[in-house]
Amino acid sequence: MKENMAPYEKLLLQNKAWAKEQNAEDPGFFKRLSAQQSPKFLWIGCSDSRVPADKITGTDPGEIFVHRNIANMVVNTDINLLSVLQYAVEVLKVEHVIVCGHYGCGGIKAAMGQTHLGIINHWLKNIKDVYRYHREEIDGLPSEDDRVNRLIELNVQEQVFNLAKTSIVQAAWKSDQRPHLHGWVYGLSDGLIKPVFEMEAGTHIDPLYEYDNL
Ligand code: CO
């Protein structure tokens, strides 16, 4: 490697090495993947650099369709999330949608505080709402870490509910009993994922969100 290499140049060099290695291990790899993708999973995770979906699940390119944002939110006015969800459910026909949060999430911590952070506050407001729904339980916990980590779990659960409330998921549940929804939380300190909430395809939710003409 040449000296005084800019950090981004290192990424390009590592990419070359990775492609070469991948090709040596499995000569058909790129040809196969460039023809089509058929992932079984949609991953909705936090943008945090320490929670890479494929690495922590030991999966290869082609296995997981990924959407990431601050604090792994499912916001029903987010055209980006909705487009990803629609494509994953209706075209790729994924069988599982996973919302994966992580302990120590900075987005959740910020949402529990009162510092104005500019535009990000509009995003964090969705998390403040989750806190408000569960205020009694969370505020009853002894330490700040406990309170943050419990909100992280409850937020994942709430985002699974938000998925279930979309007409995209409601229609897929009606027509072919998929996708199953999963709420997970990843531990930065031990690398382990803890499942905290599940929703089988077809689970009945508040009829307010069930459309009879889908
Ligand atoms: Co985070």
Coordinates of N, CA and C and ligand atoms in Angstrom, one line a residue:
M1 N 0.8 -1.2 0.0 CA 0.0 0.0 0.0 C 0.9 1.2 0.0
K2 N 0.5 2.2 -0.8 CA 1.3 3.4 -0.8 C 1.1 4.3 0.4
E3 N 2.1 5.1 0.7 CA 2.0 5.9 1.9 C 1.1 7.1 1.7
N4 N 0.7 7.7 2.8 CA -0.2 8.8 2.8 C -1.5 8.6 2.0
M5 N -2.0 7.3 2.1 CA -3.2 7.0 1.4 C -4.4 7.6 2.1
A6 N -5.3 8.3 1.4 CA -6.5 8.8 2.0 C -7.3 7.7 2.5
P7 N -8.1 7.9 3.6 CA -8.9 6.8 4.1 C -9.8 6.2 3.1
Y8 N -10.4 7.0 2.3 CA -11.4 6.4 1.3 C -10.7 5.6 0.3
E9 N -9.4 5.8 0.0 CA -8.7 5.0 -1.0 C -8.5 3.6 -0.4
K10 N -8.4 3.5 0.9 CA -8.2 2.2 1.5 C -9.5 1.4 1.2
L11 N -10.6 2.0 1.2 CA -11.9 1.3 1.0 C -11.9 0.7 -0.4
L12 N -11.4 1.5 -1.4 CA -11.4 1.0 -2.8 C -10.4 -0.2 -2.9
L13 N -9.3 -0.1 -2.2 CA -8.3 -1.2 -2.3 C -8.8 -2.4 -1.7
Q14 N -9.5 -2.2 -0.5 CA -10.0 -3.4 0.2 C -11.1 -4.0 -0.7
N15 N -11.9 -3.2 -1.4 CA -12.9 -3.7 -2.3 C -12.3 -4.6 -3.3
K16 N -11.2 -4.2 -3.9 CA -10.6 -5.0 -5.0 C -10.1 -6.4 -4.4
A17 N -9.6 -6.3 -3.2 CA -9.1 -7.5 -2.6 C -10.3 -8.5 -2.2
W18 N -11.4 -7.9 -1.8 CA -12.6 -8.6 -1.4 C -13.2 -9.3 -2.7
A19 N -13.3 -8.6 -3.8 CA -13.9 -9.1 -5.0 C -13.0 -10.3 -5.5
K20 N -11.7 -10.1 -5.4 CA -10.8 -11.2 -5.9 C -10.9 -12.4 -5.0
E21 N -11.0 -12.2 -3.7 CA -11.1 -13.3 -2.8 C -12.5 -14.1 -3.0
Q22 N -13.5 -13.3 -3.2 CA -14.9 -13.8 -3.4 C -14.9 -14.7 -4.7
N23 N -14.3 -14.2 -5.7 CA -14.2 -14.9 -7.0 C -13.4 -16.2 -6.9
A24 N -12.4 -16.1 -6.1 CA -11.5 -17.3 -5.9 C -12.3 -18.4 -5.2
E25 N -13.1 -18.0 -4.2 CA -13.8 -18.9 -3.3 C -15.0 -19.5 -4.1
D26 N -15.7 -18.7 -4.9 CA -16.9 -19.1 -5.6 C -16.9 -18.4 -6.9
P27 N -16.3 -19.0 -8.0 CA -16.2 -18.4 -9.3 C -17.6 -17.9 -9.9
G28 N -18.7 -18.6 -9.5 CA -20.0 -18.2 -10.1 C -20.7 -17.1 -9.3
F29 N -20.1 -16.7 -8.2 CA -20.7 -15.8 -7.2 C -21.3 -14.5 -7.9
F30 N -20.5 -13.7 -8.5 CA -21.0 -12.4 -9.1 C -21.9 -12.6 -10.2
K31 N -21.6 -13.6 -11.0 CA -22.5 -13.9 -12.2 C -23.9 -14.2 -11.7
R32 N -24.0 -15.1 -10.7 CA -25.2 -15.5 -10.2 C -26.0 -14.3 -9.6
L33 N -25.3 -13.6 -8.7 CA -26.0 -12.5 -8.0 C -26.4 -11.3 -9.0
S34 N -25.6 -11.1 -10.0 CA -25.9 -10.0 -10.9 C -27.2 -10.3 -11.7
A35 N -27.5 -11.6 -11.8 CA -28.7 -12.0 -12.6 C -30.0 -11.7 -11.9
Q36 N -30.0 -11.9 -10.5 CA -31.2 -11.7 -9.7 C -30.9 -11.7 -8.3
Q37 N -31.9 -11.1 -7.5 CA -31.8 -11.2 -6.1 C -33.1 -11.8 -5.6
S38 N -33.0 -12.7 -4.6 CA -34.3 -13.2 -4.0 C -34.1 -13.4 -2.5
P39 N -33.9 -12.3 -1.9 CA -33.8 -12.3 -0.4 C -35.1 -12.8 0.3
K40 N -34.9 -13.5 1.4 CA -36.1 -13.9 2.1 C -36.4 -12.9 3.3
F41 N -35.5 -12.0 3.5 CA -35.6 -11.1 4.7 C -35.6 -9.6 4.3
L42 N -36.4 -8.9 4.9 CA -36.2 -7.4 4.9 C -35.8 -7.0 6.3
W43 N -34.7 -6.2 6.3 CA -34.1 -5.8 7.6 C -34.3 -4.3 7.7
I44 N -34.9 -3.9 8.8 CA -35.1 -2.5 9.1 C -34.3 -2.2 10.4
G45 N -33.1 -1.6 10.2 CA -32.2 -1.4 11.3 C -31.8 0.0 11.5
C46 N -31.0 0.2 12.5 CA -30.4 1.6 12.8 C -29.2 1.9 11.9
S47 N -29.1 3.1 11.6 CA -27.9 3.6 10.8 C -26.6 3.4 11.4
D48 N -26.6 3.2 12.7 CA -25.4 3.1 13.5 C -24.4 2.1 12.8
S49 N -23.1 2.6 12.7 CA -22.1 1.9 12.0 C -21.7 0.5 12.6
R50 N -22.1 0.4 13.9 CA -21.7 -0.8 14.6 C -22.7 -2.0 14.5
V51 N -23.8 -1.7 13.7 CA -24.8 -2.8 13.5 C -25.0 -3.2 12.1
P52 N -24.0 -3.7 11.4 CA -24.2 -4.1 10.0 C -25.0 -5.4 9.9
A53 N -26.1 -5.3 9.2 CA -27.1 -6.4 9.1 C -26.4 -7.7 8.7
D54 N -25.7 -7.7 7.6 CA -25.1 -9.0 7.1 C -24.1 -9.6 7.9
K55 N -23.2 -8.7 8.5 CA -22.1 -9.2 9.3 C -22.6 -9.9 10.5
I56 N -23.5 -9.3 11.2 CA -23.9 -9.8 12.5 C -24.9 -11.0 12.4
T57 N -25.4 -11.2 11.2 CA -26.2 -12.4 11.0 C -25.5 -13.5 10.2
G58 N -24.3 -13.2 9.8 CA -23.5 -14.2 9.0 C -24.1 -14.5 7.7
T59 N -24.7 -13.5 7.1 CA -25.3 -13.7 5.8 C -24.5 -13.1 4.6
D60 N -24.7 -13.6 3.4 CA -24.0 -13.1 2.3 C -24.8 -12.1 1.5
P61 N -24.1 -11.4 0.5 CA -24.9 -10.6 -0.4 C -26.0 -11.4 -1.0
G62 N -27.1 -10.8 -1.2 CA -28.3 -11.5 -1.8 C -29.3 -12.0 -0.8
E63 N -28.9 -12.1 0.4 CA -29.8 -12.7 1.4 C -30.7 -11.8 2.2
I64 N -30.3 -10.5 2.3 CA -31.1 -9.6 3.1 C -31.3 -8.3 2.4
F65 N -32.6 -7.8 2.2 CA -32.9 -6.5 1.7 C -32.9 -5.6 2.9
V66 N -32.2 -4.4 2.7 CA -31.9 -3.6 3.9 C -32.4 -2.2 3.8
H67 N -33.0 -1.7 4.9 CA -33.4 -0.3 5.1 C -32.8 0.1 6.4
R68 N -32.1 1.2 6.5 CA -31.6 1.7 7.8 C -31.9 3.2 8.0
N69 N -32.3 3.5 9.2 CA -32.4 4.9 9.5 C -32.1 5.1 11.0
I70 N -32.2 6.3 11.5 CA -31.9 6.6 12.9 C -32.9 5.9 13.7
A71 N -32.4 5.0 14.6 CA -33.3 4.3 15.6 C -34.3 3.3 14.9
N72 N -34.0 2.8 13.7 CA -34.9 1.8 13.1 C -36.4 2.0 13.2
M73 N -36.8 3.1 12.7 CA -38.2 3.5 12.8 C -39.0 3.1 11.6
V74 N -40.3 2.9 11.8 CA -41.3 2.6 10.8 C -42.3 3.8 10.9
V75 N -42.1 4.8 10.0 CA -42.9 6.0 10.1 C -43.8 6.1 8.9
N76 N -45.1 6.2 9.2 CA -46.0 6.0 8.1 C -46.1 7.1 7.0
T77 N -45.3 8.2 7.2 CA -45.2 9.2 6.2 C -43.8 9.2 5.5
D78 N -43.0 8.2 5.8 CA -41.7 8.0 5.3 C -41.7 7.3 3.9
I79 N -41.7 8.0 2.9 CA -41.9 7.5 1.5 C -40.7 6.5 1.2
N80 N -39.6 6.7 1.8 CA -38.4 5.9 1.6 C -38.7 4.5 2.2
L81 N -39.1 4.5 3.5 CA -39.4 3.2 4.1 C -40.6 2.5 3.4
L82 N -41.6 3.3 3.1 CA -42.8 2.6 2.5 C -42.4 2.0 1.1
S83 N -41.6 2.7 0.4 CA -41.2 2.2 -0.9 C -40.4 0.9 -0.8
V84 N -39.5 0.9 0.2 CA -38.6 -0.3 0.5 C -39.6 -1.5 0.9
L85 N -40.5 -1.2 1.8 CA -41.4 -2.2 2.3 C -42.3 -2.7 1.2
Q86 N -42.8 -1.8 0.4 CA -43.7 -2.3 -0.7 C -42.9 -3.2 -1.7
Y87 N -41.7 -2.8 -2.1 CA -40.9 -3.6 -3.0 C -40.6 -4.9 -2.4
A88 N -40.2 -4.9 -1.1 CA -39.8 -6.1 -0.5 C -40.9 -7.1 -0.4
V89 N -42.1 -6.6 0.0 CA -43.2 -7.5 0.3 C -43.9 -7.9 -1.0
E90 N -44.1 -6.9 -2.0 CA -44.9 -7.3 -3.1 C -44.1 -7.8 -4.3
V91 N -42.9 -7.4 -4.4 CA -42.1 -7.9 -5.6 C -41.1 -9.0 -5.2
L92 N -40.3 -8.7 -4.1 CA -39.4 -9.7 -3.7 C -40.0 -10.8 -2.9
K93 N -41.2 -10.5 -2.4 CA -42.0 -11.5 -1.6 C -41.2 -12.1 -0.4
V94 N -40.6 -11.2 0.3 CA -39.9 -11.6 1.5 C -40.8 -12.3 2.5
E95 N -40.3 -13.3 3.2 CA -41.1 -14.1 4.2 C -41.0 -13.5 5.6
H96 N -40.0 -12.7 5.9 CA -39.8 -12.1 7.2 C -39.4 -10.7 7.1
V97 N -40.0 -9.9 8.0 CA -39.5 -8.5 8.1 C -39.0 -8.4 9.5
I98 N -37.7 -7.9 9.6 CA -37.1 -7.8 10.9 C -36.8 -6.4 11.3
V99 N -37.3 -5.9 12.4 CA -36.9 -4.6 12.9 C -35.9 -4.9 14.0
C100 N -34.6 -4.4 13.7 CA -33.6 -4.7 14.7 C -33.0 -3.4 15.3
G101 N -33.3 -3.2 16.6 CA -32.7 -2.1 17.3 C -31.4 -2.5 17.9
H102 N -30.8 -1.7 18.7 CA -29.6 -2.1 19.4 C -29.5 -1.3 20.8
Y103 N -29.0 -2.1 21.8 CA -28.8 -1.4 23.1 C -27.8 -0.3 23.0
G104 N -28.0 0.8 23.8 CA -27.1 1.9 23.7 C -27.4 2.8 22.5
C105 N -28.5 2.7 21.9 CA -28.8 3.5 20.7 C -28.9 5.0 21.0
G106 N -28.0 5.7 20.3 CA -27.9 7.2 20.5 C -29.2 7.9 20.2
G107 N -29.9 7.4 19.2 CA -31.2 8.0 18.7 C -32.2 8.0 19.9
I108 N -32.3 6.8 20.5 CA -33.2 6.7 21.6 C -32.8 7.5 22.8
K109 N -31.5 7.6 23.1 CA -31.0 8.4 24.2 C -31.4 9.9 24.0
A110 N -31.2 10.3 22.7 CA -31.5 11.7 22.4 C -32.9 12.0 22.5
A111 N -33.8 11.0 22.1 CA -35.2 11.2 22.2 C -35.7 11.4 23.7
M112 N -34.9 10.8 24.6 CA -35.3 10.9 26.0 C -34.9 12.2 26.6
G113 N -34.1 12.9 25.9 CA -33.6 14.2 26.5 C -34.3 15.4 26.0
Q114 N -33.8 16.5 26.3 CA -34.5 17.8 26.0 C -33.7 18.7 25.2
T115 N -32.6 18.2 24.6 CA -31.7 19.1 23.8 C -32.3 19.2 22.4
H116 N -32.5 20.4 21.9 CA -32.9 20.6 20.5 C -31.8 20.4 19.6
L117 N -32.0 19.5 18.6 CA -30.9 19.0 17.7 C -31.2 19.4 16.3
G118 N -32.1 20.3 16.1 CA -32.4 20.7 14.7 C -33.4 19.8 14.1
I119 N -33.3 19.5 12.8 CA -34.3 18.8 12.1 C -34.5 17.3 12.7
I120 N -33.4 16.8 13.3 CA -33.5 15.5 13.8 C -34.6 15.4 14.9
N121 N -34.9 16.5 15.5 CA -36.0 16.4 16.5 C -37.4 16.0 15.9
H122 N -37.6 16.3 14.7 CA -38.8 15.9 14.1 C -38.9 14.4 14.0
W123 N -37.7 13.8 13.7 CA -37.6 12.3 13.6 C -37.8 11.7 15.0
L124 N -37.0 12.3 15.9 CA -37.0 11.7 17.3 C -38.4 11.9 18.0
K125 N -39.2 12.8 17.5 CA -40.6 12.9 18.1 C -41.3 11.6 18.1
N126 N -41.1 10.8 17.0 CA -41.8 9.5 16.9 C -41.4 8.6 18.1
I127 N -40.1 8.7 18.5 CA -39.7 7.9 19.7 C -40.2 8.5 21.0
K128 N -40.2 9.8 21.1 CA -40.8 10.4 22.3 C -42.2 9.9 22.5
D129 N -43.0 9.7 21.4 CA -44.3 9.2 21.5 C -44.3 7.8 22.1
V130 N -43.4 7.0 21.7 CA -43.3 5.6 22.3 C -43.0 5.7 23.8
Y131 N -42.1 6.6 24.1 CA -41.8 6.8 25.5 C -43.0 7.2 26.3
R132 N -43.8 8.1 25.7 CA -45.0 8.6 26.4 C -46.0 7.5 26.6
Y133 N -46.2 6.6 25.7 CA -47.1 5.5 25.8 C -46.7 4.6 27.0
H134 N -45.4 4.5 27.3 CA -44.9 3.5 28.2 C -44.2 4.2 29.4
R135 N -44.6 5.5 29.6 CA -43.9 6.3 30.6 C -43.8 5.7 32.0
E136 N -44.9 5.1 32.4 CA -44.9 4.6 33.8 C -43.9 3.5 34.0
E137 N -44.0 2.5 33.1 CA -43.1 1.4 33.2 C -41.6 1.8 33.1
I138 N -41.3 2.7 32.1 CA -39.9 3.1 31.9 C -39.4 3.9 33.1
D139 N -40.2 4.9 33.5 CA -39.7 5.7 34.6 C -39.6 5.0 36.0
G140 N -40.2 3.8 36.0 CA -40.1 3.0 37.3 C -38.8 2.2 37.4
L141 N -38.0 2.2 36.3 CA -36.8 1.5 36.3 C -35.7 2.2 37.1
P142 N -34.8 1.5 37.7 CA -33.8 2.1 38.7 C -32.7 3.0 38.0
S143 N -32.2 2.6 36.9 CA -31.0 3.4 36.4 C -31.3 3.9 35.0
E144 N -30.5 4.9 34.6 CA -30.7 5.5 33.2 C -30.5 4.5 32.1
D145 N -29.5 3.6 32.3 CA -29.2 2.6 31.3 C -30.4 1.6 31.2
D146 N -31.0 1.3 32.3 CA -32.2 0.4 32.3 C -33.4 1.1 31.5
R147 N -33.5 2.4 31.8 CA -34.6 3.1 31.1 C -34.4 3.2 29.6
V148 N -33.2 3.5 29.3 CA -32.9 3.6 27.8 C -33.1 2.3 27.1
N149 N -32.5 1.2 27.8 CA -32.6 -0.1 27.1 C -34.0 -0.6 27.0
R150 N -34.9 -0.3 28.0 CA -36.3 -0.7 28.0 C -37.0 0.0 26.8
L151 N -36.7 1.3 26.7 CA -37.4 2.0 25.6 C -36.9 1.5 24.3
I152 N -35.6 1.1 24.2 CA -35.1 0.5 22.9 C -36.0 -0.8 22.6
E153 N -36.3 -1.6 23.6 CA -37.1 -2.8 23.4 C -38.5 -2.4 23.0
L154 N -39.1 -1.5 23.7 CA -40.5 -1.1 23.5 C -40.6 -0.4 22.1
N155 N -39.6 0.3 21.7 CA -39.6 1.0 20.5 C -39.6 0.0 19.3
V156 N -38.8 -1.1 19.4 CA -38.8 -2.1 18.4 C -40.2 -2.7 18.3
Q157 N -40.8 -3.0 19.5 CA -42.2 -3.6 19.5 C -43.2 -2.6 18.8
E158 N -43.1 -1.4 19.1 CA -44.0 -0.4 18.5 C -43.8 -0.3 17.0
Q159 N -42.5 -0.4 16.5 CA -42.3 -0.4 15.1 C -42.8 -1.6 14.4
V160 N -42.8 -2.7 15.1 CA -43.4 -3.9 14.5 C -45.0 -3.7 14.4
F161 N -45.6 -3.1 15.4 CA -47.0 -2.7 15.3 C -47.2 -1.8 14.1
N162 N -46.3 -0.8 13.9 CA -46.4 0.1 12.8 C -46.4 -0.6 11.5
L163 N -45.5 -1.6 11.4 CA -45.5 -2.4 10.1 C -46.8 -3.1 9.9
A164 N -47.4 -3.7 11.0 CA -48.6 -4.4 10.9 C -49.8 -3.5 10.4
K165 N -49.7 -2.3 10.8 CA -50.8 -1.3 10.5 C -50.8 -0.8 9.1
T166 N -49.7 -1.1 8.3 CA -49.6 -0.6 6.9 C -50.5 -1.4 6.0
S167 N -51.1 -0.8 5.0 CA -51.9 -1.5 4.1 C -51.1 -2.5 3.3
I168 N -49.8 -2.3 3.2 CA -48.9 -3.2 2.5 C -48.9 -4.5 3.2
V169 N -48.6 -4.5 4.5 CA -48.6 -5.7 5.3 C -50.0 -6.4 5.4
Q170 N -51.0 -5.5 5.6 CA -52.3 -6.0 5.8 C -52.8 -6.8 4.5
A171 N -52.4 -6.2 3.3 CA -52.8 -6.9 2.1 C -52.1 -8.2 1.9
A172 N -50.8 -8.2 2.2 CA -50.0 -9.5 2.1 C -50.5 -10.6 3.0
W173 N -50.9 -10.1 4.2 CA -51.4 -11.1 5.2 C -52.6 -11.8 4.7
K174 N -53.5 -10.9 4.0 CA -54.7 -11.5 3.5 C -54.5 -12.4 2.4
S175 N -53.6 -12.1 1.5 CA -53.5 -12.8 0.2 C -52.5 -14.1 0.4
D176 N -51.4 -13.9 1.1 CA -50.6 -15.2 1.2 C -49.9 -15.4 2.6
Q177 N -50.5 -14.9 3.7 CA -50.0 -15.3 5.0 C -48.5 -15.1 5.2
R178 N -48.1 -14.0 4.7 CA -46.7 -13.6 4.9 C -46.7 -12.1 4.8
P179 N -45.7 -11.4 5.3 CA -44.5 -11.8 6.0 C -44.7 -11.9 7.5
H180 N -43.9 -12.7 8.2 CA -43.9 -12.7 9.6 C -43.0 -11.5 10.1
L181 N -43.4 -10.9 11.2 CA -42.7 -9.8 11.7 C -42.0 -10.1 12.9
H182 N -40.8 -9.5 13.0 CA -39.9 -9.8 14.2 C -39.3 -8.5 14.7
G183 N -39.2 -8.4 16.0 CA -38.6 -7.3 16.7 C -37.4 -7.8 17.5
W184 N -36.2 -7.4 17.1 CA -35.0 -7.9 17.7 C -34.2 -6.7 18.3
V185 N -33.3 -7.0 19.3 CA -32.4 -6.0 19.8 C -31.0 -6.6 19.9
Y186 N -30.1 -5.9 19.2 CA -28.7 -6.3 19.2 C -27.9 -5.7 20.3
G187 N -27.0 -6.5 20.9 CA -26.2 -6.1 22.0 C -24.8 -5.7 21.5
L188 N -24.5 -4.4 21.6 CA -23.1 -3.9 21.2 C -22.0 -4.5 22.0
S189 N -22.3 -4.8 23.2 CA -21.2 -5.3 24.1 C -21.0 -6.8 24.0
D190 N -21.9 -7.6 23.5 CA -21.6 -9.0 23.4 C -21.9 -9.6 21.9
G191 N -22.4 -8.7 21.1 CA -22.6 -9.2 19.7 C -23.8 -10.1 19.5
L192 N -24.6 -10.2 20.5 CA -25.8 -11.1 20.4 C -27.1 -10.4 20.2
I193 N -27.9 -11.1 19.4 CA -29.3 -10.5 19.1 C -30.3 -11.2 20.0
K194 N -31.1 -10.3 20.6 CA -32.2 -10.8 21.5 C -33.5 -10.6 20.8
P195 N -34.3 -11.7 20.5 CA -35.6 -11.4 20.0 C -36.5 -10.9 21.1
V196 N -37.2 -9.8 20.9 CA -38.1 -9.3 22.0 C -39.6 -9.3 21.6
F197 N -39.9 -9.4 20.4 CA -41.3 -9.4 20.0 C -41.5 -10.0 18.6
E198 N -42.6 -10.8 18.5 CA -42.9 -11.5 17.2 C -44.3 -11.2 16.9
M199 N -44.6 -11.2 15.6 CA -46.0 -11.1 15.1 C -46.1 -12.0 13.9
E200 N -46.9 -13.1 14.1 CA -47.1 -14.0 13.0 C -48.0 -13.4 11.9
A201 N -47.7 -13.7 10.7 CA -48.6 -13.2 9.6 C -50.0 -13.5 9.9
G202 N -50.9 -12.6 9.7 CA -52.3 -12.8 9.9 C -52.8 -12.5 11.3
T203 N -51.9 -12.1 12.2 CA -52.3 -11.7 13.6 C -53.3 -10.6 13.5
H204 N -54.4 -10.7 14.3 CA -55.4 -9.6 14.3 C -54.9 -8.5 15.1
I205 N -55.0 -7.3 14.6 CA -54.6 -6.1 15.4 C -55.9 -5.3 15.6
D206 N -55.9 -4.2 16.2 CA -57.1 -3.3 16.4 C -57.8 -3.2 15.0
P207 N -59.1 -3.5 14.9 CA -59.8 -3.5 13.7 C -59.7 -2.1 13.0
L208 N -59.4 -1.1 13.7 CA -59.3 0.2 13.1 C -58.3 0.2 12.0
Y209 N -57.3 -0.7 12.1 CA -56.2 -0.7 11.1 C -56.4 -1.8 10.1
E210 N -57.5 -2.6 10.2 CA -57.8 -3.7 9.3 C -58.8 -3.2 8.2
Y211 N -58.4 -3.3 7.0 CA -59.2 -2.7 5.9 C -60.0 -3.8 5.3
D212 N -61.3 -3.6 5.1 CA -62.2 -4.7 4.6 C -62.2 -4.8 3.1
N213 N -61.6 -3.8 2.4 CA -61.7 -3.9 1.0 C -60.3 -4.2 0.3
L214 N -59.4 -4.7 1.1 CA -58.0 -5.0 0.6 C -58.1 -6.3 -0.2
Ligands
CO1 CO -29.0 3.4 17.0

